[in-house]
Amino acid sequence: MPLHVPPAPAPALRSILTALGSPSAIREAPATALRTHQGPLSPDHPLPIHVWDDVSQAGPPRTRLAGWRFLVRGGGRAVAAAEARLTADGWAFSHFCDGPYVTATERALVQAESLTAPYQPRLLSVPELYMLTLWLHHDLSADGAVGLPAPGDLLVPLAPAPPGIASHLPQRVADLLPRLALRLGTPPLLREPA
């Protein structure tokens, strides 16, 4: 089923296009593949980035919108990512990045396209676990900037995932959340032998 990519705010997209058109922004980018790429670059697959803080808290996850991430395409593949953040003055370019999450995001999107049910893709960051997931939301008409993970939504942990969490294995939110909370749990106290 095709993914239903939510539209990014127009000012966020404009800020990314401006950065991609700026030789100094590209030259100063920490993303090596972006700096060395020859040819045109274009933003693709805008994904809202939601952050899930306090994983260990009981109850449904509470998330907040942190920005929009665009894959930056060059030569038919993703060479980097670009992020826009909401500031007091509106949406603004934040930074370029590269690394394993760029290729993992591209791989997870291709993987999600082959699922039988349609989804709205988003990114869900779990800073407490140094983890990023592709969040496949069931409500196709939802505003990509709001909402909470529903029990039937899918999360696809991107590589590298924390130890004990399989990368690129789609899992229902209801199945994965308890495992994530457990990873943050306090280990039982060890008693010395009597």
CSV table of C-alpha atoms in Angstrom, one decimal, residues 6-171:
chain,number,residue,atom,x,y,z
A,6,PRO,CA,1.6,14.3,5.4
A,7,PRO,CA,2.4,17.7,3.9
A,8,ALA,CA,5.0,19.7,5.6
A,9,PRO,CA,4.3,23.3,6.6
A,10,ALA,CA,5.2,25.4,3.5
A,11,PRO,CA,7.5,27.7,5.6
A,12,ALA,CA,9.4,24.6,6.7
A,13,LEU,CA,9.9,23.4,3.2
A,14,ARG,CA,10.9,26.9,2.0
A,15,SER,CA,13.6,27.0,4.8
A,16,ILE,CA,15.0,23.6,3.6
A,17,LEU,CA,15.0,24.8,-0.1
A,18,THR,CA,16.8,28.0,0.9
A,19,ALA,CA,19.5,26.0,2.8
A,20,LEU,CA,19.9,23.6,-0.1
A,21,GLY,CA,20.3,26.6,-2.4
A,22,SER,CA,23.0,28.1,-0.2
A,23,PRO,CA,26.6,27.2,-1.1
A,24,SER,CA,27.8,28.2,2.3
A,25,ALA,CA,25.2,26.1,4.1
A,26,ILE,CA,26.2,23.1,2.0
A,27,ARG,CA,29.9,23.8,2.4
A,28,GLU,CA,29.6,24.0,6.3
A,29,ALA,CA,27.3,21.0,6.6
A,30,PRO,CA,28.7,18.2,8.7
A,31,ALA,CA,27.2,15.7,6.2
A,32,THR,CA,30.2,14.6,4.1
A,33,ALA,CA,28.0,13.0,1.4
A,34,LEU,CA,26.1,16.3,1.0
A,35,ARG,CA,29.3,18.4,0.7
A,36,THR,CA,30.8,16.1,-1.9
A,37,HIS,CA,27.7,15.4,-4.0
A,38,GLN,CA,27.9,16.7,-7.6
A,39,GLY,CA,24.6,17.6,-9.1
A,40,PRO,CA,21.2,18.9,-8.0
A,41,LEU,CA,19.8,18.2,-4.5
A,42,SER,CA,16.1,18.0,-3.6
A,43,PRO,CA,14.1,17.5,-0.4
A,44,ASP,CA,12.0,14.4,-0.3
A,45,HIS,CA,9.7,12.5,2.1
A,46,PRO,CA,8.9,15.2,4.7
A,47,LEU,CA,8.4,13.5,8.0
A,48,PRO,CA,7.3,15.1,11.2
A,49,ILE,CA,9.6,14.3,14.1
A,50,HIS,CA,7.9,13.6,17.4
A,51,VAL,CA,9.8,13.1,20.6
A,52,TRP,CA,8.7,10.7,23.3
A,53,ASP,CA,10.1,11.8,26.6
A,54,ASP,CA,9.6,10.0,29.9
A,55,VAL,CA,9.3,6.5,28.4
A,56,SER,CA,9.3,5.0,31.9
A,57,GLN,CA,6.1,6.9,32.9
A,58,ALA,CA,3.0,4.8,33.2
A,59,GLY,CA,0.1,5.3,30.8
A,60,PRO,CA,0.0,6.1,27.1
A,61,PRO,CA,3.0,7.8,25.5
A,62,ARG,CA,3.0,11.6,25.5
A,63,THR,CA,4.9,13.0,22.5
A,64,ARG,CA,5.7,16.5,21.2
A,65,LEU,CA,6.5,17.7,17.7
A,66,ALA,CA,10.2,18.6,17.5
A,67,GLY,CA,10.4,19.5,13.8
A,68,TRP,CA,10.2,18.2,10.2
A,69,ARG,CA,13.0,16.0,8.7
A,70,PHE,CA,13.4,15.8,4.9
A,71,LEU,CA,15.5,13.2,3.1
A,72,VAL,CA,17.9,15.1,0.8
A,73,ARG,CA,18.0,13.3,-2.6
A,74,GLY,CA,20.9,13.5,-5.0
A,75,GLY,CA,21.5,11.1,-7.8
A,76,GLY,CA,18.4,9.0,-7.0
A,77,ARG,CA,19.3,8.2,-3.4
A,78,ALA,CA,19.3,9.9,0.0
A,79,VAL,CA,22.6,11.6,0.7
A,80,ALA,CA,21.6,13.4,3.9
A,81,ALA,CA,18.7,14.7,5.9
A,82,ALA,CA,17.7,18.3,6.6
A,83,GLU,CA,15.6,19.5,9.5
A,84,ALA,CA,13.4,22.4,10.1
A,85,ARG,CA,12.4,23.6,13.6
A,86,LEU,CA,9.7,25.8,14.9
A,87,THR,CA,11.1,29.0,16.4
A,88,ALA,CA,9.6,32.2,17.8
A,89,ASP,CA,9.7,33.6,14.3
A,90,GLY,CA,8.2,30.5,12.6
A,91,TRP,CA,9.7,27.6,10.8
A,92,ALA,CA,13.5,27.8,10.2
A,93,PHE,CA,16.2,25.5,8.8
A,94,SER,CA,18.0,23.8,11.7
A,95,HIS,CA,20.7,21.6,10.3
A,96,PHE,CA,21.9,18.9,7.9
A,97,CYS,CA,22.8,15.5,9.1
A,98,ASP,CA,24.0,12.2,7.7
A,99,GLY,CA,24.9,8.9,9.2
A,100,PRO,CA,23.1,5.6,9.6
A,101,TYR,CA,19.7,7.0,10.3
A,102,VAL,CA,19.5,8.5,6.8
A,103,THR,CA,19.9,5.2,5.1
A,104,ALA,CA,17.9,3.4,7.7
A,105,THR,CA,15.0,5.8,7.2
A,106,GLU,CA,15.1,5.3,3.5
A,107,ARG,CA,15.1,1.5,3.9
A,108,ALA,CA,12.2,1.6,6.4
A,109,LEU,CA,10.1,3.7,4.1
A,110,VAL,CA,10.7,1.2,1.2
A,111,GLN,CA,9.8,-1.6,3.6
A,112,ALA,CA,6.6,0.2,4.8
A,113,GLU,CA,5.5,0.6,1.2
A,114,SER,CA,5.2,-3.1,0.9
A,115,LEU,CA,2.9,-3.5,3.9
A,116,THR,CA,-0.7,-4.4,3.1
A,117,ALA,CA,-2.3,-1.6,5.2
A,118,PRO,CA,-1.9,2.1,4.4
A,119,TYR,CA,-0.2,4.3,6.9
A,120,GLN,CA,0.9,7.8,7.5
A,121,PRO,CA,4.7,7.9,8.2
A,122,ARG,CA,6.3,9.9,10.9
A,123,LEU,CA,9.5,9.7,12.9
A,124,LEU,CA,9.4,9.0,16.7
A,125,SER,CA,12.5,9.8,18.6
A,126,VAL,CA,13.1,8.2,22.0
A,127,PRO,CA,16.1,10.1,23.4
A,128,GLU,CA,16.2,8.1,26.7
A,129,LEU,CA,17.2,5.1,24.6
A,130,TYR,CA,19.1,6.9,21.8
A,131,MET,CA,16.5,5.4,19.5
A,132,LEU,CA,14.7,6.6,16.3
A,133,THR,CA,11.8,4.8,14.8
A,134,LEU,CA,9.6,5.1,11.7
A,135,TRP,CA,6.1,5.5,13.2
A,136,LEU,CA,3.4,4.2,10.9
A,137,HIS,CA,0.2,6.0,12.1
A,138,HIS,CA,-3.1,4.3,11.2
A,139,ASP,CA,-5.1,7.6,10.8
A,140,LEU,CA,-4.3,8.7,7.2
A,141,SER,CA,-6.3,12.0,7.6
A,142,ALA,CA,-4.6,13.1,10.8
A,143,ASP,CA,-2.5,16.2,10.9
A,144,GLY,CA,1.1,14.9,10.9
A,145,ALA,CA,2.1,17.5,13.5
A,146,VAL,CA,-0.3,16.2,16.2
A,147,GLY,CA,-1.4,13.0,17.7
A,148,LEU,CA,-0.2,10.2,19.9
A,149,PRO,CA,0.9,6.6,19.0
A,150,ALA,CA,-2.1,4.4,19.1
A,151,PRO,CA,-1.8,0.7,20.2
A,152,GLY,CA,-2.3,-0.6,16.7
A,153,ASP,CA,0.2,1.8,15.1
A,154,LEU,CA,3.4,0.3,14.0
A,155,LEU,CA,6.9,1.3,15.0
A,156,VAL,CA,9.9,0.3,12.9
A,157,PRO,CA,13.1,0.7,14.9
A,158,LEU,CA,15.8,2.2,12.7
A,159,ALA,CA,19.4,0.9,12.8
A,160,PRO,CA,21.2,1.2,15.0
A,161,ALA,CA,18.6,0.2,17.5
A,162,PRO,CA,19.3,-0.3,21.3
A,163,PRO,CA,20.5,-3.8,22.3
A,164,GLY,CA,17.6,-6.2,22.4
A,165,ILE,CA,15.5,-4.3,20.0
A,166,ALA,CA,15.5,-5.6,16.4
A,167,SER,CA,16.1,-3.0,13.7
A,168,HIS,CA,13.6,-2.9,10.8
A,169,LEU,CA,11.2,-5.2,12.4
A,170,PRO,CA,7.7,-3.5,12.4
A,171,GLN,CA,6.0,-3.9,15.8
